[in-house]
Protein backbone atom coordinates (compact mmCIF):
# COMPACT_ATOMS: atom_id res chain seq x y z
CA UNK A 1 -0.40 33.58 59.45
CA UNK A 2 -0.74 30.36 61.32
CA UNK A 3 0.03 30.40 65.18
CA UNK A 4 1.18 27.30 67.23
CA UNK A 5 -1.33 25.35 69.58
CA UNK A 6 -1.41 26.58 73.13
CA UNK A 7 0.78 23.43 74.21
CA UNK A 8 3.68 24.15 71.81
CA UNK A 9 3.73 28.08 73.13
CA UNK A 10 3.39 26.85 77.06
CA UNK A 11 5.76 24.08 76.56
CA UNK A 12 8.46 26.37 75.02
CA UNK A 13 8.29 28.47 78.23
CA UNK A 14 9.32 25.45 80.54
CA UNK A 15 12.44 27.17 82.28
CA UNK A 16 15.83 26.18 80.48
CA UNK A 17 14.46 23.21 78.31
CA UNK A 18 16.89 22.95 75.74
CA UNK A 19 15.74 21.85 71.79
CA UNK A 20 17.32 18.29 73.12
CA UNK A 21 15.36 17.94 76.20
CA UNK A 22 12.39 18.81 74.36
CA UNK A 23 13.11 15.90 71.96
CA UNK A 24 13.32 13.59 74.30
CA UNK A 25 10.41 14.52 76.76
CA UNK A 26 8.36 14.62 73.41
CA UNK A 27 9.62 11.24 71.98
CA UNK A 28 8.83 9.64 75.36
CA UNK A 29 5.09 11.26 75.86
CA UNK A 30 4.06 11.90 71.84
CA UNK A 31 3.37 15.68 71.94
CA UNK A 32 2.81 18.51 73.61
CA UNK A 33 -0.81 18.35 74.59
CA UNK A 34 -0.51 14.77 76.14
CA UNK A 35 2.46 16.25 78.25
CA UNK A 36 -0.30 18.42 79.40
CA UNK A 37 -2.80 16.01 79.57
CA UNK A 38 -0.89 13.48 81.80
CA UNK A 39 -0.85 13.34 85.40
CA UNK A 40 1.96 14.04 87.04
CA UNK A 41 2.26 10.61 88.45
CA UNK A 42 2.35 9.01 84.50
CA UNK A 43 5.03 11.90 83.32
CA UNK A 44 7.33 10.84 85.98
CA UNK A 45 7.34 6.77 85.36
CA UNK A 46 7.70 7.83 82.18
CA UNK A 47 10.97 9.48 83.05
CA UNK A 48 11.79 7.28 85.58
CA UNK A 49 12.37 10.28 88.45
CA UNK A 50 10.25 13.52 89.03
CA UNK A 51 10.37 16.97 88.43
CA UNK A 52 9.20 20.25 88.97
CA UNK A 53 8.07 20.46 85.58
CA UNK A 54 5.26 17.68 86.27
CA UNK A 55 4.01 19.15 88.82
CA UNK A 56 -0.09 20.03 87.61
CA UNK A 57 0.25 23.51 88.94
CA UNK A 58 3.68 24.68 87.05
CA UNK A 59 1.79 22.94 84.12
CA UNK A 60 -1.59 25.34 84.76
CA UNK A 61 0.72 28.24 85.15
CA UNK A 62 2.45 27.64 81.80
CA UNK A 63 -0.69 27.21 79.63
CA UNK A 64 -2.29 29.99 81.17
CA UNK A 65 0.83 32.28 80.32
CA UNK A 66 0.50 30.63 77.23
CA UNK A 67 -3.51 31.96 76.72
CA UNK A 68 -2.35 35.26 77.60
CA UNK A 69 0.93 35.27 74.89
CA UNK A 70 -1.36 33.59 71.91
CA UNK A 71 -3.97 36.86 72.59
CA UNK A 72 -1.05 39.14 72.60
CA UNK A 73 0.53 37.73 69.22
CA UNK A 74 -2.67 37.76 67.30
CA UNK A 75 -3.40 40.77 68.19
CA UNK A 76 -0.50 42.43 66.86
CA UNK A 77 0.47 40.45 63.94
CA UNK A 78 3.75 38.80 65.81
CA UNK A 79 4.88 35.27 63.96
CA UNK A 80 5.79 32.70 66.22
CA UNK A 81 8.73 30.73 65.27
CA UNK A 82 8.89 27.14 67.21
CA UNK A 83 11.58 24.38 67.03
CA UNK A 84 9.18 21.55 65.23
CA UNK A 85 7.69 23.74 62.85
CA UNK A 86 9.08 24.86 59.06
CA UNK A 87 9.73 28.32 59.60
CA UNK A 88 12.00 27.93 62.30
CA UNK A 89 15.34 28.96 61.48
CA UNK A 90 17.63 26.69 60.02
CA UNK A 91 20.86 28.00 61.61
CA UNK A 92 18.91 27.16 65.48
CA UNK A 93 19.64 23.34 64.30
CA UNK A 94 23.16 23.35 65.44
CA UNK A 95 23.11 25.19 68.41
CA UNK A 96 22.37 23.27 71.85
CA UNK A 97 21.03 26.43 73.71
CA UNK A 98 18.88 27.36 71.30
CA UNK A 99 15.18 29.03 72.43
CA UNK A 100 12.31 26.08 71.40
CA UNK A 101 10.17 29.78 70.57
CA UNK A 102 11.49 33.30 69.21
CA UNK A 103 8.64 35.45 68.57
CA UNK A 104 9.23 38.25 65.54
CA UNK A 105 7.54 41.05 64.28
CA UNK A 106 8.23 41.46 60.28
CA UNK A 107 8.83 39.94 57.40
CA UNK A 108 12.01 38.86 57.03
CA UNK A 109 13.47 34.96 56.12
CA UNK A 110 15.29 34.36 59.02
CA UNK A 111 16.57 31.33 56.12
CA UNK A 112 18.23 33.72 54.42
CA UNK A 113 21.03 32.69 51.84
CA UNK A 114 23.19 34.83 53.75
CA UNK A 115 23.12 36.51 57.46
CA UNK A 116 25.54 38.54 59.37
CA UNK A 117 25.51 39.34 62.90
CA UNK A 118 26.95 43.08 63.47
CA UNK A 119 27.73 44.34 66.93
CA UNK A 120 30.34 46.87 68.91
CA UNK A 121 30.67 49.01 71.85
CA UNK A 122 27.29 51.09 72.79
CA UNK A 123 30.24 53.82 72.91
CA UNK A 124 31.00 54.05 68.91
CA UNK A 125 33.51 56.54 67.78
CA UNK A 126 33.19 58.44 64.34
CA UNK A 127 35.49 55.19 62.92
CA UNK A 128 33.99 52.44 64.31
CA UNK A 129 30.11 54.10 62.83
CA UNK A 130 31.67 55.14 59.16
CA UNK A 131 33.12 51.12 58.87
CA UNK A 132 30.07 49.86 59.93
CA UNK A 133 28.47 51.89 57.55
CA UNK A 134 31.17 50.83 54.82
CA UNK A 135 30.78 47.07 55.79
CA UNK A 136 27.06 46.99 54.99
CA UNK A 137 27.17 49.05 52.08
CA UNK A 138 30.14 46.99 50.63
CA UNK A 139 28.42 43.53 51.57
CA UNK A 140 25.08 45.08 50.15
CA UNK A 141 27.27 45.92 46.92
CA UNK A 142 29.21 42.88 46.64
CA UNK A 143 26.94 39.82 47.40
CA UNK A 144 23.47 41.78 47.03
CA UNK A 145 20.40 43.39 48.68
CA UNK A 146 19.43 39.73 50.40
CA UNK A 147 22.17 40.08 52.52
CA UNK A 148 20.48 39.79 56.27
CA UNK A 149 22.16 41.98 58.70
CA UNK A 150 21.34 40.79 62.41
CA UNK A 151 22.35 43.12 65.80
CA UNK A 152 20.54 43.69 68.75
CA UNK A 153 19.33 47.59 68.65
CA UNK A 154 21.16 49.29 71.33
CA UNK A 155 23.04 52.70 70.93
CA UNK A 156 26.48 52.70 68.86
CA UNK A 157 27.72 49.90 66.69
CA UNK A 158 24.12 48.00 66.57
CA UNK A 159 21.96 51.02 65.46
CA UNK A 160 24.37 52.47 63.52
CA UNK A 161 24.18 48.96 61.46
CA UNK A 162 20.35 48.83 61.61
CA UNK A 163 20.25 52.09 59.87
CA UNK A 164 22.78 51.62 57.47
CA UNK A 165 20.64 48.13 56.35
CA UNK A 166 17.79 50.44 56.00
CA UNK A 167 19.67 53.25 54.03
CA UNK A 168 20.90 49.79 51.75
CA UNK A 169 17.49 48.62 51.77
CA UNK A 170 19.22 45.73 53.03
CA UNK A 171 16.79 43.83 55.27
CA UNK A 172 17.93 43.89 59.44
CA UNK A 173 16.89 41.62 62.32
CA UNK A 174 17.03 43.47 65.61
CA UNK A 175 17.05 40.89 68.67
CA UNK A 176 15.57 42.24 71.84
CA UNK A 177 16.22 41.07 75.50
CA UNK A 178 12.33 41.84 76.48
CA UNK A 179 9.08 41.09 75.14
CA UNK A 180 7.64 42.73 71.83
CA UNK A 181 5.16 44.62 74.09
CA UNK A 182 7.81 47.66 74.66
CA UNK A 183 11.07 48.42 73.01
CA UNK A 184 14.48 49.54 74.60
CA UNK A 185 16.14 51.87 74.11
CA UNK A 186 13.06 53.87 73.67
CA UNK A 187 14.59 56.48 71.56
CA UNK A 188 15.01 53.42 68.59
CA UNK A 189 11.11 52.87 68.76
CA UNK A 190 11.12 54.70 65.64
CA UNK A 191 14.14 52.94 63.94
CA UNK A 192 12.73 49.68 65.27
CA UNK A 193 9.41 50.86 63.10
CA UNK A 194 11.42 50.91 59.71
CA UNK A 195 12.79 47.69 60.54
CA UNK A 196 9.77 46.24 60.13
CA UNK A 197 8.68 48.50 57.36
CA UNK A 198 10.96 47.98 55.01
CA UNK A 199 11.70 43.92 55.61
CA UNK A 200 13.44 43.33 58.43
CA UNK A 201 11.74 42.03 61.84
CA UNK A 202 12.30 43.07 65.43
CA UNK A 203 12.78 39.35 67.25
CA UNK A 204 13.03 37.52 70.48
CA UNK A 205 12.81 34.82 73.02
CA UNK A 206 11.33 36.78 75.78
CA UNK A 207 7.04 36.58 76.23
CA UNK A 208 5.19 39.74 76.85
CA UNK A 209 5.28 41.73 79.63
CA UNK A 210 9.51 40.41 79.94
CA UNK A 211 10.58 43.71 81.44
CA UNK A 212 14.46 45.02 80.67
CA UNK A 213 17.34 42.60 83.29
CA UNK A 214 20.88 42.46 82.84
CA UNK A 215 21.28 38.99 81.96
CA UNK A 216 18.80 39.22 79.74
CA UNK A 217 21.26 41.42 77.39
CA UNK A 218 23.86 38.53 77.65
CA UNK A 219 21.05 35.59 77.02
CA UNK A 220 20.03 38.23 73.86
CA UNK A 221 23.37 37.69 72.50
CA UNK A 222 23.28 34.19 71.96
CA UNK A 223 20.97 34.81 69.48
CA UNK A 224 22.73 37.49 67.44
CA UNK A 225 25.44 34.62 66.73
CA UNK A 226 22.82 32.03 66.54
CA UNK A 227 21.04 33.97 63.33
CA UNK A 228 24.13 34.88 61.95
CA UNK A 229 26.65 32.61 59.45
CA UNK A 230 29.39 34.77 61.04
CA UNK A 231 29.86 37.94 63.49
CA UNK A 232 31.74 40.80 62.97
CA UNK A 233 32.98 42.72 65.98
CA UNK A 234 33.63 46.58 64.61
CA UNK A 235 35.14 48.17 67.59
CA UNK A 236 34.82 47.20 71.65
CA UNK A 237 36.20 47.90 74.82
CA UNK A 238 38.17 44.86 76.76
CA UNK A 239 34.98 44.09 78.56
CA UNK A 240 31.93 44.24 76.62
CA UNK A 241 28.75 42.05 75.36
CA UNK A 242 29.86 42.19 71.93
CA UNK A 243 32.94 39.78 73.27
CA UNK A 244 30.87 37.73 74.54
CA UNK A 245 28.97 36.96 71.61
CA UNK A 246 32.08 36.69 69.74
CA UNK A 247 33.24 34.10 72.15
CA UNK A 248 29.88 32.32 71.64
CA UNK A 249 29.68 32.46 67.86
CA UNK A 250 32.82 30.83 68.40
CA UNK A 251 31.37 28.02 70.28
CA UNK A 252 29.18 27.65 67.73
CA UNK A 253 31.38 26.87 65.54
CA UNK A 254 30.99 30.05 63.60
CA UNK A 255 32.91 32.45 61.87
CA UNK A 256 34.38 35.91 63.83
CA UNK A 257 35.84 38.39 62.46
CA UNK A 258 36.89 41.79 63.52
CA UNK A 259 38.70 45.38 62.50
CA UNK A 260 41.73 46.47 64.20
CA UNK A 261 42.22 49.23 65.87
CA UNK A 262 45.10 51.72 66.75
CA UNK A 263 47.15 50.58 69.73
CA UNK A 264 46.05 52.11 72.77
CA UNK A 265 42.19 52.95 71.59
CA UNK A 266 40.18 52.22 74.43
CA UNK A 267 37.22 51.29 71.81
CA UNK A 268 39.96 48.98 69.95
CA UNK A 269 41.54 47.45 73.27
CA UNK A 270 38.62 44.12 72.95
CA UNK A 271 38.29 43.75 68.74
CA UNK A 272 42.83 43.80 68.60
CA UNK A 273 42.40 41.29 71.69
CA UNK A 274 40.23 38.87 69.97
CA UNK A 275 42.74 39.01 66.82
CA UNK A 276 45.38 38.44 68.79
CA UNK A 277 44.17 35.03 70.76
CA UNK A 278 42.70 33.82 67.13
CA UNK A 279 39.15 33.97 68.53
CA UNK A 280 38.43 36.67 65.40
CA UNK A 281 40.22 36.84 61.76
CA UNK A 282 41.16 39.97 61.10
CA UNK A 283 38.93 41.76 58.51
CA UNK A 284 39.71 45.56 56.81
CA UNK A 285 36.35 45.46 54.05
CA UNK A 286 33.32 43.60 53.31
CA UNK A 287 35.26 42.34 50.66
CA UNK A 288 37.41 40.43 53.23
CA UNK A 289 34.29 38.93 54.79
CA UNK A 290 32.53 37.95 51.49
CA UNK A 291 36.42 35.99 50.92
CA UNK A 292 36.27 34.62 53.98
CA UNK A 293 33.01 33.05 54.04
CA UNK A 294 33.03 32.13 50.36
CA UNK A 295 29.66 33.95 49.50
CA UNK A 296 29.01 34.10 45.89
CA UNK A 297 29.48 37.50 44.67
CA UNK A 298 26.71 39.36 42.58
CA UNK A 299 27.14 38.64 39.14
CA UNK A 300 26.33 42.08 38.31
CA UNK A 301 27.52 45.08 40.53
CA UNK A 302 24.36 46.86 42.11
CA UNK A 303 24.21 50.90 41.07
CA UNK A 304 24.80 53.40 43.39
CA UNK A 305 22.87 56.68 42.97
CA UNK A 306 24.13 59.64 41.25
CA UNK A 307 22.69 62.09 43.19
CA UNK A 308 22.30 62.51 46.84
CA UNK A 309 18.86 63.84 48.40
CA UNK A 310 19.46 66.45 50.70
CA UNK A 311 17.25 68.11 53.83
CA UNK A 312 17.37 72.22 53.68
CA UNK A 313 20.07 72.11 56.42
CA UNK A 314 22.43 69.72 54.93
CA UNK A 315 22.08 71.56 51.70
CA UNK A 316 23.28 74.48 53.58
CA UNK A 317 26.07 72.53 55.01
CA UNK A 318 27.16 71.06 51.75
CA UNK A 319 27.05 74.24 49.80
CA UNK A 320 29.23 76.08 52.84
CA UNK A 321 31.90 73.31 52.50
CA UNK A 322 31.91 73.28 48.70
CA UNK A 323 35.15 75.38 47.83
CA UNK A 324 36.91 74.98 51.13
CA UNK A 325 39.93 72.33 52.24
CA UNK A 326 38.91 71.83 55.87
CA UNK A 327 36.34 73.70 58.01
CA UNK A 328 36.08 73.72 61.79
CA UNK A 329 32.94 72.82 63.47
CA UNK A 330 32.85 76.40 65.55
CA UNK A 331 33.88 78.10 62.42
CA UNK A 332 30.68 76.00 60.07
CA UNK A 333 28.26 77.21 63.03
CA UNK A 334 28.93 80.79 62.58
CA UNK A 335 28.88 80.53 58.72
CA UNK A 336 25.92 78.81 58.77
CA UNK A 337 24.26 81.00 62.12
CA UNK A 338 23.15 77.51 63.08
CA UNK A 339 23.83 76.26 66.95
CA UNK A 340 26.73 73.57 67.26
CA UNK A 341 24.42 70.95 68.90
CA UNK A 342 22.35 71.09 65.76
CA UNK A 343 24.74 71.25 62.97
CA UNK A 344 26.28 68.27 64.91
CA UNK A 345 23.14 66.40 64.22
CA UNK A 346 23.83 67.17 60.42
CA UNK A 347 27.22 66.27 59.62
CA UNK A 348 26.49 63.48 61.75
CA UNK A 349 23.52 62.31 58.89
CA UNK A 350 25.62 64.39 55.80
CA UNK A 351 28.37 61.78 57.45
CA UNK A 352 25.95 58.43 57.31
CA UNK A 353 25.20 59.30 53.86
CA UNK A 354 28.82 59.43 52.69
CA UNK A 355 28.85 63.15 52.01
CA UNK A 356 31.19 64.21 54.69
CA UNK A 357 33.92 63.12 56.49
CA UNK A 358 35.29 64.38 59.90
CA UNK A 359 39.17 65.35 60.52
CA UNK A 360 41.18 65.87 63.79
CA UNK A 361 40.48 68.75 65.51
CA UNK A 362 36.87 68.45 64.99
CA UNK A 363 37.07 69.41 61.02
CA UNK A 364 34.58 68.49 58.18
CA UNK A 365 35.33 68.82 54.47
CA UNK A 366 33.46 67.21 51.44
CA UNK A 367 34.05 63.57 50.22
C-alpha cells in the first residue's frame, strides 16, 4: 500500500482549500513540495496578494501534523485517498467541496459500478428499520452483491443499513465525522469491525486525534452524497441531518429518493416533505430505485437461503410462535420464562433476519 508524500498529506490539511484552489495554487507553483519549499515572499508574487497560508510557520505546522498523520496511517494499515492520485474516487470529480484527502480503513472500491448513500432519523421505528432492511436486500437481489451501500454509522436508519449490507454480504462504507483513531458511537466499534472485515471500509476527512463537534456531523454528510450515485432518505423528522444531505445530494446534481410515510408520523413528517417540494422521488422498493437510476439488473437472480441459522433463544422464540396467529410480547415472556428486555433483543434480530414481524399492540407472529 503506497502512502502520499508528506507535502500532499500537509497540503490537503490547508483549512477550506477546495479541489479548485488546489489546482490552481499547484498549476502556479508545480507541486506540493515547492509550495513548501518557497518563501513566503515568492508564494505571494506568485499570487499576486498574501495569505495566511504562506506564512512559514502555518506551513511548519501543517507538515509537522502531516509527520504525525503519515506515522499514524502506517501504522494501522489506513489508505490514503488524495485528489491527484488514481484511487481517488471518481464521483469527488464533480463536486466543488470535495475533501483533497479522505483517509479509509478497508477494502472497498470506493469506484464502484454502483453506490448508494442510505440515511434516516437516529430515532428509527420498527418500519423505517424492516424497509431499510428490504431496500438492501432487494438492491443486493436485483442488481447484485457489488452494490456499495454508503451511511455514516450512527444509531437508527444508518446502522440498521450497515448491518443489513453485512447480513447481504453487500460491501458498506461508513463515513465518520472524527479521525480513525476512535469511533462514535462507541457501541458500533464492533459493527464498524465487520465493516472492514467483510469489504467495506470505515472512511473520512478528519486527521487523527479529530475529536467528536457538531458541525462536524453536517461537514460528514457531504460525503455520504458525495460517494453515493443517489441517496435514499428512509424515514426523518422535519429537522434532521439526513435532510440536509438530501438537500446536498441535490446540489450535486444527484439523485434523491425517499419512502412515504403515514400522515402525521413524526418520523415521516421530513421524507413526505421532501416528496412534496420535488427535492426526493418517491420510492416504495429497491426495485423503484434500480428503475430510477437505470442500473442493469443481474442477469441471473442471486439465491436466497433455504434455511435460516438460528441462536438457542431465537429457536425458542420461533418454535413458541410456530402454531399461533398473533402473540403478545408480555404473553411470549412468560411462555418462554425469559425477561421482556431480553426477548426484545431477539425478535428484534429474529425481525432483521426476516423471521418475524411485529403487529400493533406490541404482537409478533411468524413470516
Amino acid at each position: 500500500m503506497s502512502l502520499p508524500g508528506i507535502e500532499q498529506v500537509a497540503f490537503s490539511k490547508i483549512k477550506g482549500i477546495t479541489p479548485e484552489t488546489a489546482g490552481a495554487i499547484l498549476a502556479a507553483v508545480g507541486s506540493e513540495a515547492e509550495f513548501f519549499r518557497m518563501s513566503e515572499r515568492e508564494l505571494a508574487e506568485l499570487a499576486g496578494a498574501g495569505s495566511h497560508i504562506f506564512a512559514a510557520s502555518y506551513r511548519e505546522g501543517l507538515l509537522c501534523e502531516a509527520e504525525k498523520e503519515l506515522d499514524f496511517v502506517a501504522r494501522n494499515g489506513i489508505r490514503c485517498l488524495y485528489f491527484r492520485n488514481q484511487d481517488y474516487p471518481a464521483r469527488f470529480q464533480n463536486v466543488p467541496d470535495a475533501p483533497l484527502l479522505i483517509y479509509a480503513k478497508g477494502d472497498t472500491d470506493f469506484n464502484a459500478r454502483c453506490a448508494v448513500g442510505i440515511v434516516g432519523t437516529r430515532h428509527a421505528t420498527v418500519y423505517g428499520q424492516k424497509l431499510t432492511r428490504d431496500l438492501v436486500a432487494g438492491l443486493g437481489e436485483l442488481v447484485g452483491k457489488d452494490v456499495v451501500v454508503v451511511s455514516g454509522l450512527a444509531y437508527g436508519v444508518d446502522v440498521a443499513a450497515h448491518l443489513a449490507a453485512l447480513e447481504c454480504g453487500m460491501p458498506t462504507v461508513a463515513v465518520m465525522a472524527h479521525g480513525l483513531d476512535m469511533i462514535y458511537p462507541a457501541q458500533h466499534r464492533s459493527v464498524a469491525a465487520d465493516i472492514v472485515r467483510r469489504r467495506g471500509a470505515v472512511t473520512t476527512e478528519y486527521g487523527c486525534r479529530t475529536r467528536v463537534h457538531r458541525s462536524n456531523f453536517l461537514a460528514r454528510n457531504r460525503i455520504i452524497a458525495a460517494l453515493s450515485d443517489c441517496t435514499v432518505v428512509v424515514e426523518s423528522a422535519f429537522k434532521g441531518g439526513a435532510l440536509v444531505t438530501a438537500k446536498v445530494a441535490q446540489n450535486y446534481g444527484r439523485d434523491v429518493f425517499a419512502f412515504p410515510g403515514r400522515v402525521g408520523d413524526v418520523y415521516s413528517e421530513g421524507c413526505n416533505t421532501l416528496i412534496r417540494k420535488n427535492v426526493a422521488a418517491l420510492v416504495t422498493s429497491a426495485s423503484d430505485v434500480v428503475d430510477m437510476m437505470r442500473w442493469e439488473r443481474s442477469a441471473k437472480p442471486v439465491e436466497k437461503s433455504l434455511f435460516i441459522e438460528y441462536t438457542k433463544e431465537e429457536q425458542a422464540v420461533v418454535d413458541c410462535l410456530q402454531g399461533r396467529d398473533l402473540v403478545q410480547i408480555n404473553e411470549l415472556s412468560a411462555l418462554l420464562k425469559m425477561p421482556v428486555h431480553k426477548l426484545l433483543s431477539v425478535l428484534f434480530e429474529l425481525e432483521f433476519k426476516g423471521a418475524v414481524s411485529v403487529m400493533p399492540g406490541n404482537c409478533y407472529r411468524l413470516v
